Coordinates of C-alpha atoms in Angstrom, one line a residue:
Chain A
X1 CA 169.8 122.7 121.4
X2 CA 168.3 122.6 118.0
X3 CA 170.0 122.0 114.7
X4 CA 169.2 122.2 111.2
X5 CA 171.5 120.6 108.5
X6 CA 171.3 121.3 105.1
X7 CA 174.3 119.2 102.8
X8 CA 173.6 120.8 99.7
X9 CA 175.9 124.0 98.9
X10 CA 174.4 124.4 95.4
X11 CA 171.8 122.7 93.2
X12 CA 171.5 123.3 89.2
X13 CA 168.3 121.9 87.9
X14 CA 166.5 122.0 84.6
X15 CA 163.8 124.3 84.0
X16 CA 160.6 122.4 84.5
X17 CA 162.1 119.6 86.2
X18 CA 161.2 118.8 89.8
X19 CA 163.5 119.5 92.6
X20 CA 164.0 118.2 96.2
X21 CA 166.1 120.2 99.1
X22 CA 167.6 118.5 101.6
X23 CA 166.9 119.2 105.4
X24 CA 167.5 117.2 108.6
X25 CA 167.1 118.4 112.3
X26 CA 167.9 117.7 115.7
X27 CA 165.7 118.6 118.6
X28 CA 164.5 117.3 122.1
X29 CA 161.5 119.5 122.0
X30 CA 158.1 117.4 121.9
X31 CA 156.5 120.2 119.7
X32 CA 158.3 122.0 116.6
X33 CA 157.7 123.5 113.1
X34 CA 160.1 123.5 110.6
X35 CA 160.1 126.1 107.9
X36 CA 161.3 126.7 103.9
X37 CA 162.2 130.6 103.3
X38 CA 163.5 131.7 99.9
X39 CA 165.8 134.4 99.7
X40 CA 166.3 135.9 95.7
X41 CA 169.3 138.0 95.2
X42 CA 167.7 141.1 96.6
X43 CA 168.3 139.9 100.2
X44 CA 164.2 139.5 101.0
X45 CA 163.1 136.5 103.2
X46 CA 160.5 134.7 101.5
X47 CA 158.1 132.3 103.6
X48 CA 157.3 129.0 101.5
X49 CA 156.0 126.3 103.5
X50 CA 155.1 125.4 107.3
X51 CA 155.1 121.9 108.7
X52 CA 153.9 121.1 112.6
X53 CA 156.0 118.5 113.9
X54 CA 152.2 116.7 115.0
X55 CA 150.7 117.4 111.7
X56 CA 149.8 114.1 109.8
X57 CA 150.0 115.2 106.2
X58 CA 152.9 116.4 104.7
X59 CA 152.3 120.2 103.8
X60 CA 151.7 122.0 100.4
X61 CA 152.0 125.3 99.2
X62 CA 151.4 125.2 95.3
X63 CA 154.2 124.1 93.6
X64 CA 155.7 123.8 97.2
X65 CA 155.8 120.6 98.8
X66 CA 157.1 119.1 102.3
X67 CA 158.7 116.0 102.6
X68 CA 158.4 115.2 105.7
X69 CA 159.9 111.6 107.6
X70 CA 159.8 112.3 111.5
X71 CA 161.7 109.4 112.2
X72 CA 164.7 110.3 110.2
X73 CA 164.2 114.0 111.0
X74 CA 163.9 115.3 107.9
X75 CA 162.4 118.1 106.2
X76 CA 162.9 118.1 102.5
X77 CA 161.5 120.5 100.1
X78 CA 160.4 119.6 96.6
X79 CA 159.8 121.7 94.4
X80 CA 157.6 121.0 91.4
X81 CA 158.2 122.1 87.4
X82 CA 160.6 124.3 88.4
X83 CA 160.6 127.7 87.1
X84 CA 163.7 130.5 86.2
X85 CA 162.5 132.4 89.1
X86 CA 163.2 129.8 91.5
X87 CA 166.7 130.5 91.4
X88 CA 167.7 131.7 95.1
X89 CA 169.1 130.5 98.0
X90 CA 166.6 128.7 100.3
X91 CA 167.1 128.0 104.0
X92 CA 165.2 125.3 106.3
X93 CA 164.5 126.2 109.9
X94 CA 163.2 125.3 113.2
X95 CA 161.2 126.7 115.8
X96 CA 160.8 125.1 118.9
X97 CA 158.3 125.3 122.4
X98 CA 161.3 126.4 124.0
X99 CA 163.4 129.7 123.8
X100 CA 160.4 132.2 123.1
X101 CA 160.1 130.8 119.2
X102 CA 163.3 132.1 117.4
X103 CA 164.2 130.3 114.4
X104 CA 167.2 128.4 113.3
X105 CA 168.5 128.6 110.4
X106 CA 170.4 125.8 108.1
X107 CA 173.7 126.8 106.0
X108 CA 171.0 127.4 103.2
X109 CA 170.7 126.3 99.3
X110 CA 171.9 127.9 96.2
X111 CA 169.1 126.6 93.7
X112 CA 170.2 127.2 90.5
X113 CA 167.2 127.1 87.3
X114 CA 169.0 126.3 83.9
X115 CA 166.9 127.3 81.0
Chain B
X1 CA 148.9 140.9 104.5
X2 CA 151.6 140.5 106.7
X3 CA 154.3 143.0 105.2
X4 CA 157.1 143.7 107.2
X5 CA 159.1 147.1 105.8
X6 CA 162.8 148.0 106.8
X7 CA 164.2 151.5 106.7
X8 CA 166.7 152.3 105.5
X9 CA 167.7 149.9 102.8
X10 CA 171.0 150.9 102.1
X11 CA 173.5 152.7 104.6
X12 CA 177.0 153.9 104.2
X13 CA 178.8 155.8 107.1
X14 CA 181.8 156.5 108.8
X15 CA 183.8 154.4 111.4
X16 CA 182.8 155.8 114.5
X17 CA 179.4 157.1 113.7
X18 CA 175.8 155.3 115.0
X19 CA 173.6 154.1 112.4
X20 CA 169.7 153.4 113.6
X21 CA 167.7 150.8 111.6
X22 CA 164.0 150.8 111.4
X23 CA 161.6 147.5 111.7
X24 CA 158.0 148.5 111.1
X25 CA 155.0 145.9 110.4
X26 CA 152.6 147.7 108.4
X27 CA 149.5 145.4 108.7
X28 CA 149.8 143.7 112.0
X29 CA 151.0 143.9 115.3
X30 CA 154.0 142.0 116.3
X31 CA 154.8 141.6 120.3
X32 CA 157.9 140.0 119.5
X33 CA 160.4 140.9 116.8
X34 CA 163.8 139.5 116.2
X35 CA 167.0 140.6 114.6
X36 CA 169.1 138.5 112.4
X37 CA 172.6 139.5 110.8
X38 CA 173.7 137.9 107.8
X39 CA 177.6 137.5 106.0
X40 CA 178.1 137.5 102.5
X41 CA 177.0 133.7 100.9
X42 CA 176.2 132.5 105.0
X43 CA 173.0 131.7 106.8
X44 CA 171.4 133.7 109.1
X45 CA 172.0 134.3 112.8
X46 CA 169.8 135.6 115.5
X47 CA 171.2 138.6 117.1
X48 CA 168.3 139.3 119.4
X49 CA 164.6 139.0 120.4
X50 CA 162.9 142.1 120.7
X51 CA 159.9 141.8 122.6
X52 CA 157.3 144.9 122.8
X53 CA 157.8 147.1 126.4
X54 CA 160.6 144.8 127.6
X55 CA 164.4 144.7 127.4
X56 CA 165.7 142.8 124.4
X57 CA 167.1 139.2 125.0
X58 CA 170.7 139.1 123.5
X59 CA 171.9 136.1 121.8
X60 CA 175.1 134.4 123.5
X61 CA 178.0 136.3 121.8
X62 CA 176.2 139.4 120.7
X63 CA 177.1 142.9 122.8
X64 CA 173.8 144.8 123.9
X65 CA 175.8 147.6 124.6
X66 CA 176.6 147.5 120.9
X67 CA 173.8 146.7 119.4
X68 CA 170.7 148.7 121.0
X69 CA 167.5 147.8 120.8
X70 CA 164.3 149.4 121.2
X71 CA 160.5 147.8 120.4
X72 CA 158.2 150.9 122.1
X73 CA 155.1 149.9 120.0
X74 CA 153.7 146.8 119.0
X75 CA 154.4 147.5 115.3
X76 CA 158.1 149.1 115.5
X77 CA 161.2 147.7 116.5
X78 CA 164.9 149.7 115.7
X79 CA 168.4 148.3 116.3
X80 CA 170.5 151.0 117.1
X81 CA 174.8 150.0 116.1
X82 CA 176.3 152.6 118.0
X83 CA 180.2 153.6 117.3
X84 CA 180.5 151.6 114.2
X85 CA 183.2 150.0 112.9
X86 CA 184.1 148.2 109.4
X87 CA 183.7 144.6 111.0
X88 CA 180.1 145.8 112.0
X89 CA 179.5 145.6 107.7
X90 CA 177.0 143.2 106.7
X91 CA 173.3 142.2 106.1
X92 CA 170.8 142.8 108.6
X93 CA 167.1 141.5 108.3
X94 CA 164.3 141.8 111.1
X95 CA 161.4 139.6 111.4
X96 CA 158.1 139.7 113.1
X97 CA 155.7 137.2 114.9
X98 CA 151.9 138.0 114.4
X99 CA 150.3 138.5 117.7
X100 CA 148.3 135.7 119.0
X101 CA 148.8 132.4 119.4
X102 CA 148.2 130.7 116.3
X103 CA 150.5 132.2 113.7
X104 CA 153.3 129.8 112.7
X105 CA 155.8 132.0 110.0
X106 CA 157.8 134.9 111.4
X107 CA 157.4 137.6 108.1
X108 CA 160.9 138.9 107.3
X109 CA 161.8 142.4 106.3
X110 CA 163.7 143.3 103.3
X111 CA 166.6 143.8 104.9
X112 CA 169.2 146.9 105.7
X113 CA 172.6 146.8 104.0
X114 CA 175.4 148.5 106.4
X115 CA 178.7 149.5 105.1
X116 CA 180.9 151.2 107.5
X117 CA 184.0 152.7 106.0

């Protein structure tokens, strides 16, 4: 079974500061990719930022980056000179070989951008 | 690319009555499509994988007599809530995978708010 943790409930962050998002996982699948959506107010799932489980750099998107440790199983997200419209709630997930690739999704982030 | 559209948006109707929601990629085709339902301030939970000219595969917990789905074309998926009922209020969001082998992201529809009075 796969899991995805995220511990923060609620961030609140300065504008133009940078900002990490906490995600750890828990798989037995060899092969996975972990994901960052955003989701504004509106209800929309944004896709952010893709990381394969064998890739050896950590993955950027633009202001987007992936923290990624394998061997703590974590998948944080940092996000760089934040910005007001960054405010959302943002959810890490998996997808493994296994289970014809459905994600799953963490209890999710509410990123808060203070002017 | 890769726009995923949801009709309708918004849906109100009466306890009792069937309310059909549409998943359409507009840009790609999509063999496999999945359904999520979502509660107020809570993450997202797979209802069902829709895969193109095959049954649905249900998630444990989720009733398929319920919650019908259909994926006849490779860019058109509909979930179907049949007798609704206020409990069946919430958030629903479809997604679809890109055919072919190398596409990592699942693109997410805007989403279908249900109220059912």
């Amino acid at each position: 079974a796969q899991k995805i943790t995220q511990t923060q409930p609620g961030m609140f962050v300065q504008e133009k500061e940078a900002v990490t998002l906490d995600c750890t996982y828990d798989t037995s699948d060899p092969s996975y990719g972990l994901f960052w959506y955003k989701q504004p107010s509106s209800g929309e799932m944004i896709f952010l930022i893709y990381q394969g489980s064998y890739d050896q750099q950590n993955a950027t998107e633009g202001r987007y980056s992936l923290n990624f440790q394998k061997a703590r199983k974590s998948a944080n997200l940092v996000i760089s000179a934040s910005q007001l419209g960054d405010s959302a709630m943002y959810f890490c997930a998996m997808r493994g070989i296994q289970g014809a690739q459905k994600l799953v999704f963490g209890q999710g982030t509410r990123l808060t951008i203070n002017p | 690319g890769a726009v995923v559209s949801q009709h309708p948006s918004r849906v109100i109707c009466k306890s009792g009555t069937s309310v059909k929601i549409e998943c359409r990629s507009l840009d790609f085709q999509a063999t496999t499509m999945f359904w999520y339902r979502q509660f107020p301030k809570k993450s997202l939970m797979l209802m069902a994988t829709s895969n193109e000219g095959s049954k649905a595969t249900y998630e444990q917990g989720v009733e398929k007599d319920k919650f019908l789905i259909n994926h006849a074309s490779l860019t058109l998926s509909t979930l179907t809530v049949t007798s609704a009922h206020p409990e069946d209020s919430s958030f629903y969001i479809c997604s679809a995978k890109p055919a072919g082998a190398n596409h990592r992201a699942q693109y997410f529809g805007p989403g279908t708010r249900l109220l059912v009075l």
